[in-house]
Structures are given as C-alpha cells and as structure tokens.
C-alpha atoms as one frame of an Amber mdcrd trajectory, in Angstrom:
protein
  73.437 141.707 -61.874  70.486 142.118 -64.249  69.188 139.472 -66.637  66.433
 139.994 -69.186  64.811 136.932 -70.753  62.720 137.687 -73.836  60.198 134.881
 -74.305  58.668 133.861 -77.620  55.808 131.386 -76.991  55.688 128.435 -79.387
  52.081 127.509 -80.163  52.735 125.332 -83.229  55.665 123.652 -84.994  56.291
 122.668 -88.610  59.095 121.860 -91.022  59.905 124.275 -93.825  62.574 125.865
 -95.991  63.879 128.222 -93.331  64.180 128.064 -89.554  62.045 130.960 -88.408
  59.495 132.151 -85.860  56.348 134.080 -86.671  53.460 134.815 -84.313  53.747
 131.574 -82.317  54.691 129.338 -85.254  58.161 127.775 -85.149  59.323 126.581
 -88.574  62.380 124.313 -88.709  64.621 123.587 -91.664  65.039 119.924 -90.802
  68.059 119.282 -92.996  69.938 122.255 -91.562  68.979 121.303 -87.999  70.238
 117.742 -88.487  73.541 119.096 -89.801  73.970 120.814 -86.445  73.168 117.535
 -84.686  75.600 115.515 -86.810  78.563 117.776 -86.152  79.496 115.016 -83.732
  80.734 112.110 -85.812  79.518 109.711 -83.108  75.889 110.413 -84.078  75.108
 107.616 -86.544  71.361 108.137 -86.971  69.161 111.126 -86.202  65.668 112.372
 -86.885  63.477 115.168 -85.552  59.795 114.590 -84.784  57.188 116.646 -82.984
  55.142 115.733 -79.899  52.342 118.093 -78.915  50.192 118.138 -75.765  47.163
 115.890 -76.149  48.634 113.703 -78.872  48.557 109.959 -78.318  52.326 109.634
 -78.165  54.676 107.890 -75.747  58.323 108.993 -75.656  61.074 106.739 -74.284
  64.007 106.597 -73.510  64.248 110.343 -72.829  67.727 111.469 -71.795  67.629
 115.269 -71.642  65.355 118.293 -72.025  66.542 121.779 -72.966  64.774 125.072
 -73.561  66.001 126.706 -76.799  67.977 129.829 -75.950  69.948 132.493 -77.814
  72.311 134.905 -76.053  72.528 138.472 -77.279  75.636 139.223 -79.401  76.272
 135.491 -79.824  77.246 135.098 -76.190  77.574 131.751 -74.428  74.306 129.825
 -74.153  75.743 126.826 -72.308  79.236 127.903 -71.191  81.754 125.095 -71.099
  79.448 122.870 -73.152  78.307 124.427 -76.446  80.460 127.515 -75.905  83.648
 128.742 -74.297  83.619 129.321 -70.563  82.334 132.804 -69.891  80.099 134.415
 -67.320  76.328 134.245 -67.804  73.436 135.702 -65.838  73.427 139.258 -67.172
  72.438 140.949 -70.396  69.679 139.729 -72.692  68.717 136.140 -73.481  66.013
 135.076 -75.936  64.017 131.916 -75.294  61.547 129.797 -77.216  58.883 129.311
 -74.556  56.250 126.610 -74.099  58.536 124.106 -75.810  61.563 121.931 -75.177
  64.111 119.968 -77.141  64.144 116.361 -75.962  67.151 114.078 -76.447  65.862
 110.539 -77.056  67.569 107.228 -77.748  66.438 105.577 -80.970  67.302 102.192
 -79.504  69.225 102.094 -76.239  68.141 103.313 -72.834  69.799 103.459 -69.449
  69.239 103.814 -65.713  68.830 107.591 -65.860  66.419 107.727 -68.809  62.680
 108.235 -68.577  59.261 108.195 -70.199  56.812 110.932 -71.226  53.182 110.407
 -72.227  51.684 113.341 -74.114  48.089 112.463 -73.216  45.965 110.211 -71.026
  46.651 109.115 -67.473  50.426 109.261 -67.899  50.461 112.927 -68.905  49.807
 114.097 -65.339  53.074 112.597 -64.098  55.495 114.893 -65.941  55.604 118.599
 -66.721  56.904 117.897 -70.227  53.543 116.553 -71.386  52.365 120.179 -71.290
  55.026 121.430 -73.720  55.444 121.394 -77.481  58.389 119.007 -77.752  60.951
 118.914 -80.537  62.208 115.345 -80.258  65.733 114.554 -81.368  65.680 110.765
 -81.842  69.225 109.550 -82.324  71.637 106.648 -82.090  75.409 106.673 -81.676
  78.474 104.487 -82.137  79.352 104.693 -78.440  79.701 100.924 -78.290  81.726
 101.031 -75.076  78.554 101.805 -73.107  75.800 100.405 -75.315  75.023  97.442
 -73.065  75.867  99.260 -69.823  72.975  99.995 -67.500  74.439 103.428 -66.733
  75.392 105.516 -69.769  76.920 108.953 -70.212  74.890 109.453 -73.393  77.417
 112.143 -74.259  76.805 112.422 -77.991  73.006 112.621 -77.755  72.982 114.990
 -74.783  75.475 117.415 -76.340  73.615 117.249 -79.670  70.429 118.217 -77.799
  72.125 121.357 -76.482  73.504 122.261 -79.911  70.078 121.806 -81.479  68.407
 123.940 -78.801  70.910 126.729 -79.376  70.419 126.533 -83.156  66.604 126.654
 -82.964  66.665 129.791 -80.838  68.499 131.692 -83.576  65.031 131.911 -85.159
  64.249 134.775 -82.760  67.649 136.423 -82.439  66.567 139.515 -84.407  62.992
 139.694 -83.101  61.498 141.805 -80.330  59.095 140.178 -77.848  55.716 141.364
 -76.669  56.069 143.480 -73.532  54.205 140.930 -71.416  56.650 138.199 -72.510
  59.717 139.841 -70.964  61.092 138.565 -67.647  63.567 140.620 -65.628  65.767
 139.281 -62.854  67.904 141.705 -60.894  69.516 141.182 -57.523  71.761 143.821
 -56.037  74.961 142.831 -54.217  74.122 141.698 -50.689  75.840 144.653 -48.997
  74.297 147.220 -51.366  70.595 146.590 -50.772  68.131 149.178 -49.518  67.281
 149.393 -45.835  63.765 147.957 -46.240  65.095 144.820 -47.933  67.926 144.352
 -45.436  65.417 144.381 -42.567  63.421 141.495 -44.064  64.124 137.832 -43.173
  67.134 136.686 -45.204  66.684 133.464 -47.195  69.228 131.318 -49.018  68.404
 128.545 -51.480  70.614 125.458 -51.176  70.653 123.298 -54.303  72.212 119.830
 -54.283  72.618 118.772 -57.931  73.667 115.245 -58.791  77.423 114.775 -58.354
  77.945 111.297 -56.934  79.905 109.601 -59.715  83.666 109.978 -59.420  84.245
 109.122 -63.093  83.721 112.233 -65.182  80.849 112.518 -67.627  77.804 111.380
 -65.632  77.159 114.294 -63.270  75.578 117.713 -63.666  77.977 120.397 -64.876
  78.571 123.945 -63.609  80.149 126.070 -66.347  81.180 122.759 -67.908  82.885
 121.642 -64.681  81.864 118.289 -63.204  80.048 118.873 -59.919  81.897 115.923
 -58.357  85.003 118.127 -58.445  83.552 121.107 -56.617  82.914 122.206 -53.053
  79.759 124.154 -52.159  79.905 127.659 -53.571  77.741 130.768 -53.738  76.117
 131.432 -57.115  73.976 134.267 -58.341  70.510 132.907 -59.179  70.710 134.519
 -62.626  73.575 132.229 -63.561  71.385 129.181 -62.996  68.480 130.618 -64.991
  70.859 131.551 -67.806  72.520 128.238 -68.688  75.422 127.907 -66.243  74.262
 124.420 -65.221  73.280 121.477 -67.380  71.738 118.205 -66.256  73.654 114.934
 -66.115  72.834 111.374 -67.087  73.071 109.794 -63.648  69.960 109.669 -61.474
  66.734 107.717 -61.406  64.678 109.706 -63.827  61.740 110.975 -61.779  64.297
 112.568 -59.425  66.398 114.084 -62.201  66.835 117.797 -62.900  67.101 118.296
 -66.653  68.769 121.369 -68.107  65.256 122.734 -68.740  64.551 122.541 -64.986
  67.600 124.642 -64.142  66.745 127.186 -66.858  63.229 127.609 -65.463  63.714
 126.812 -61.759  60.347 127.718 -60.170  61.744 128.074 -56.642  64.287 130.663
 -57.773  61.553 132.577 -59.606  59.283 132.467 -56.562  62.064 133.730 -54.315
  62.597 136.570 -56.769  58.872 137.415 -56.584  59.072 137.730 -52.811  62.424
 139.545 -52.722  62.018 143.006 -51.255  58.420 142.257 -50.286  58.519 139.498
 -47.659  62.135 138.265 -47.814  65.695 139.257 -48.600  66.825 136.658 -51.158
  70.541 136.196 -50.562  71.301 133.877 -53.469  71.992 130.220 -54.178  74.459
 127.928 -52.466  75.338 125.304 -55.030  76.278 122.266 -52.991  76.982 118.683
 -54.055  76.067 115.092 -53.283  78.703 112.583 -52.268  79.215 108.894 -51.552
  81.785 108.849 -48.731  80.563 109.991 -45.298  83.524 112.341 -44.777  82.714
 114.062 -48.073  79.098 114.491 -47.062  80.106 116.028 -43.734  82.636 118.349
 -45.378  80.093 119.656 -47.894  77.508 120.247 -45.159  80.073 122.231 -43.140
  80.684 124.459 -46.157  76.932 124.999 -46.587  76.623 125.910 -42.904  79.579
 128.311 -43.041  78.416 130.035 -46.229  74.876 130.417 -44.871  75.984 131.904
 -41.552  78.511 134.194 -43.254  75.742 135.489 -45.499  73.568 136.105 -42.442
  70.784 133.746 -43.496  67.746 133.543 -41.236  66.149 130.759 -43.262  67.013
 128.263 -45.979  65.308 126.087 -48.562  67.240 122.956 -49.445  66.520 120.678
 -52.416  68.258 117.431 -53.390  68.424 115.821 -56.814  67.928 112.182 -55.947
  67.137 109.900 -53.056  68.655 106.979 -51.178  72.344 107.614 -50.562  71.860
 111.331 -51.247  69.399 111.602 -48.354  72.405 111.544 -46.013  73.793 114.737
 -47.631  70.346 116.326 -47.543  69.760 115.576 -43.856  73.311 116.489 -42.784
  72.921 119.937 -44.359  69.493 120.243 -42.779  70.904 119.384 -39.345  73.861
 121.785 -39.505  71.723 124.649 -40.793  69.260 124.184 -37.958  72.128 123.952
 -35.449  73.286 127.353 -36.719  69.843 128.792 -35.977  68.786 128.896 -39.627
  65.174 127.766 -40.075  65.212 125.245 -42.892  62.613 123.707 -45.188  63.546
 120.729 -47.353  62.197 119.636 -50.737  62.681 116.055 -51.890  60.897 112.975
 -53.114  60.858 109.730 -51.147  61.263 106.008 -51.649  59.014 103.655 -49.680
  59.954 100.492 -51.599  57.644  98.401 -53.735  55.765  97.184 -50.641  55.337
 100.716 -49.291  56.877  99.820 -45.928  60.405 101.210 -46.225  61.592 104.338
 -44.424  60.881 107.109 -46.964  64.301 108.745 -46.542  67.423 106.672 -45.870
  68.627 109.178 -43.274  66.484 111.215 -40.871  67.049 113.606 -37.983  64.791
 115.428 -35.511  66.089 118.721 -36.912  64.467 117.952 -40.267  60.974 118.814
 -39.132  59.769 120.660 -42.266  60.043 118.575 -45.425  57.916 118.941 -48.543
  57.428 115.556 -50.219  57.311 115.778 -54.020  56.343 112.167 -54.672  57.176
 108.517 -54.121  59.559 106.994 -56.660  58.239 103.519 -55.832  54.600 104.214
 -56.717  53.366 101.801 -59.384  51.863 103.252 -62.561  49.841 101.307 -65.139
  49.251 102.894 -68.527  47.405 101.712 -71.642  49.138 101.453 -75.025  49.693
 104.606 -77.067  49.075 105.023 -80.773  52.661 106.166 -81.456  55.964 105.469
 -79.710  58.827 107.919 -80.236  62.066 106.075 -79.504  61.817 102.439 -78.485
  59.301 101.115 -75.964  61.258  97.895 -75.351  64.072  99.884 -73.739  61.901
 100.450 -70.664  62.103  96.774 -69.743  65.304  95.712 -71.459  67.879  98.385
 -70.609  67.623  98.878 -66.862  65.603 102.077 -66.690  65.180 102.769 -62.978
  61.428 102.152 -62.977  61.199  99.321 -65.478  61.971  95.611 -65.400  62.242
  92.698 -67.765  60.006  90.426 -65.704  58.492  90.098 -62.253  56.949  86.961
 -60.767  53.867  88.870 -59.634  53.576  91.805 -62.034  55.035  90.295 -65.187
  57.137  92.400 -67.616  57.006  96.196 -67.646  56.116  96.155 -71.344  53.204
  93.840 -71.988  52.290  92.090 -75.215  49.665  94.702 -76.094  52.218  97.511
 -75.447  50.488  98.634 -72.269  52.988  99.168 -69.457  53.445  98.853 -65.717
  56.375 100.676 -64.145  57.510 102.525 -61.057  57.233 106.304 -60.906  61.073
 106.188 -60.983  60.980 106.206 -64.797  58.716 109.226 -65.294  60.941 111.831
 -66.919  61.762 114.470 -64.248  58.378 113.578 -62.825  58.802 114.576 -59.180
  59.782 118.150 -60.056  61.586 118.866 -56.791  62.699 122.310 -58.012  59.275
 123.695 -57.272  56.523 122.819 -59.702  55.401 119.446 -58.457  51.585 119.203
 -58.442  51.644 116.253 -56.064  50.154 116.286 -52.607  49.330 113.746 -49.899
  46.229 112.201 -48.408  45.681 111.612 -44.726  44.160 108.266 -43.753
C-alpha cells in the first residue's frame, strides 16, 4: 500500500473573495467557509478567527484539532464522518501544512477540552502554539449537554472536520514542491525482501480512547466507535490518512486529536527506520476498557496478534491515564510474557501533592516506560491580550485541569485574568504519540 501526501506549507492566512492558496498564503472566503460550518442546523453561532505563533492570544475551550486535507478525485477525507465509509491509506492526499483547524466553544467547555497559549510561558506546553491556527469559534443548541461536565460536542467537532476538508480544496489542483512530498509505502508482511525480513520486527500498539459505553464520546475508526471494537491490525497509512478521528472524552493533555493521528510522529519514525534497522510490521489498534474482563480480553488479542505477526519488539502508547493504566500494563505484561521486548509511552499522574503512584497499575514486566509528562503539574500563566473563546469556562465548566475555587490556590481564573491550572487542561499537551519535548530531572 502506497500513500503520497503532498504538503503545502501555510506561512500566512487572510480573508478574501476566494478560498485559495498561493506561495504560502492561504486566503479564505469567510462567508463560504461559514456556510460549510452551518450545514448542521445545530450550529447557532459561528465565527472564524486566526491565531498565529507568537501572538498574545489564549484559546479556550479547545475541543478538536484537524489538519486540512483533500483526497485526490474527491475521495474520502474522514471516512464514516465527513464521507462515506471507504478505504483510505493509498493514493494521493493533499494537506495544508504548518496549520490546523481548531474547534472551539464560544461559551461552554467540558472535561475533555483544553487551552492553548500562542506565546509566552504557556506556549511551550502544547505543539499547537507552533502552528498557524484557523479557529472555528462556535456555539450550538445542544441543550441536553450544555451544563454537563462531559460533552460529546458533536456539532462543533463535526463542523471542524467539514471546515478542514473545505479549506484543503484550495490546493486540490496544485502541484507541491518536490521537497514537500511525503511517501509512505509498506509491502505486505510476507512479500518483503530478505534484508528487511532479517531485521528485528517491530509492531506499534496504539490504545485510543474507548472507555465510554454510550456512543459519541470515543475516538472513531472509519466512523465506528472504538468501544465497539476488539484489537485489530491496521496499516499505518490508514491512520495517517484520516481513518481515525479524536473523541471528546479524555483529560485534555492526554488527548489525541485528529491532527495527532494524521501526523503521528512514532509511525513516521518507524517508517524512517523500516528496512534500515527494523522491519515495521504495522499497527495494532487496541482499545481501553472499564471492566477488568474487557481489559484482559483486549490484552490477549494484542498478544495473539503480535505473536502471529512474529514481532520481536513492540511500542505501546495509551491515550489517557488512571483507569486506562490497567489496560496499558496488562498489554505490556502479556507482550513481555510472549518474549516480545516492549517499550511503553504514557504520561503520569502524581496527584496535586506529587506523592501518588504515577501509574494506577504497575508490573515488573513494564521496565521500559517513556514518561511524557505529569498531568498534575501546576502551571501559572499571566493574562493574555486576547482570549479566543471564553476564559471563564476553564474554571466554570469542569475542564480537567481547572477549578472554580480552591482553599489554598483560589480560583483557576483570577480577577486580572491570569490563571493557575493543572497540566491536565493543556490541549494535547503531553503528546504521547511521539513529539513530546518533555524530559525529567534527577535529584
């Protein structure tokens, strides 16, 4: 399976009469773009604003991030979501690079929403501060969940995907610079050359968020709720090409947005090493569960798939922490029992006092874990000149890292609009899929 991604770097953004791309400049017909957004009658208010790296802007509550993509011959960009269910991962896809479309609540936030600072101290905590962001700021009539701490945010999230698909049509008839073309090709496992087959075989185990039994909160695979699946083998190209979109449930620093799946650094790094130092077998898409029996069943499937593929080693990454640590460690344990050397990637939670066990579940077999951050770490940030969205939502609406008041720390949002919050609310801040800049100090 061969996938070509033609990248068109966005260096500047503006509004104009026609949605177009020219030499790094993305021009957006705002009225036309908002028509695409408002195809869902549940969108009651919507606006599009820009946020560039270095600007004194704070964005909250952020619900989703998507890289604008166009599929050759009008193929499916997000199958099962914006398009019919059809296979992705091959052919040609065009992408607006160095930018993202952010879905933002104009008023109401929720447990899984986060914050992005485009400059200052806060910018270092999230990858999205480095991108040119097209911010869809919207409200909906989804009254049934307005005052719920956990929201599906369906209308805003789906509108974000529609907008991303629309914006990428600006480059559908353009040809990229040669250096801006990425190629991903992985031969069938039994058809690889002798040199590759003699290299250590590595499988990547991804555990996307799938804990909520009610549909609509979890990540989706080809539009299918991950709570309804068992671990399965996927071609890495499918993941890079829109087969998976992020959900609304998960403390935000732990979350994998759709943008993260589209650009998964670990998959790209495994591709770089394929045929050189490793034989990259593919991706086992697993799930995260609540009931112990479900966790054990999923781990057994991961073990069986890995051994059947002939894996010598595995990388395992979980989207989340707490209850999900049990799934993460159970997979780790069974892979090691099968003789498969395993490295784990996750963040940790030490509690506000720093004294809690960093992972809820541990095992001696899990002796190689890369920590991508501590969700409990406290962050204090000064006020910003501009707020995109609504700053009050951080404290009022149950965002995972915010609070209305604390007897020692006071409210998350102070009178001067400076904030104190847990790392939990930094939008996709722990970047477990492979681009976390965080490290540790030894004392």
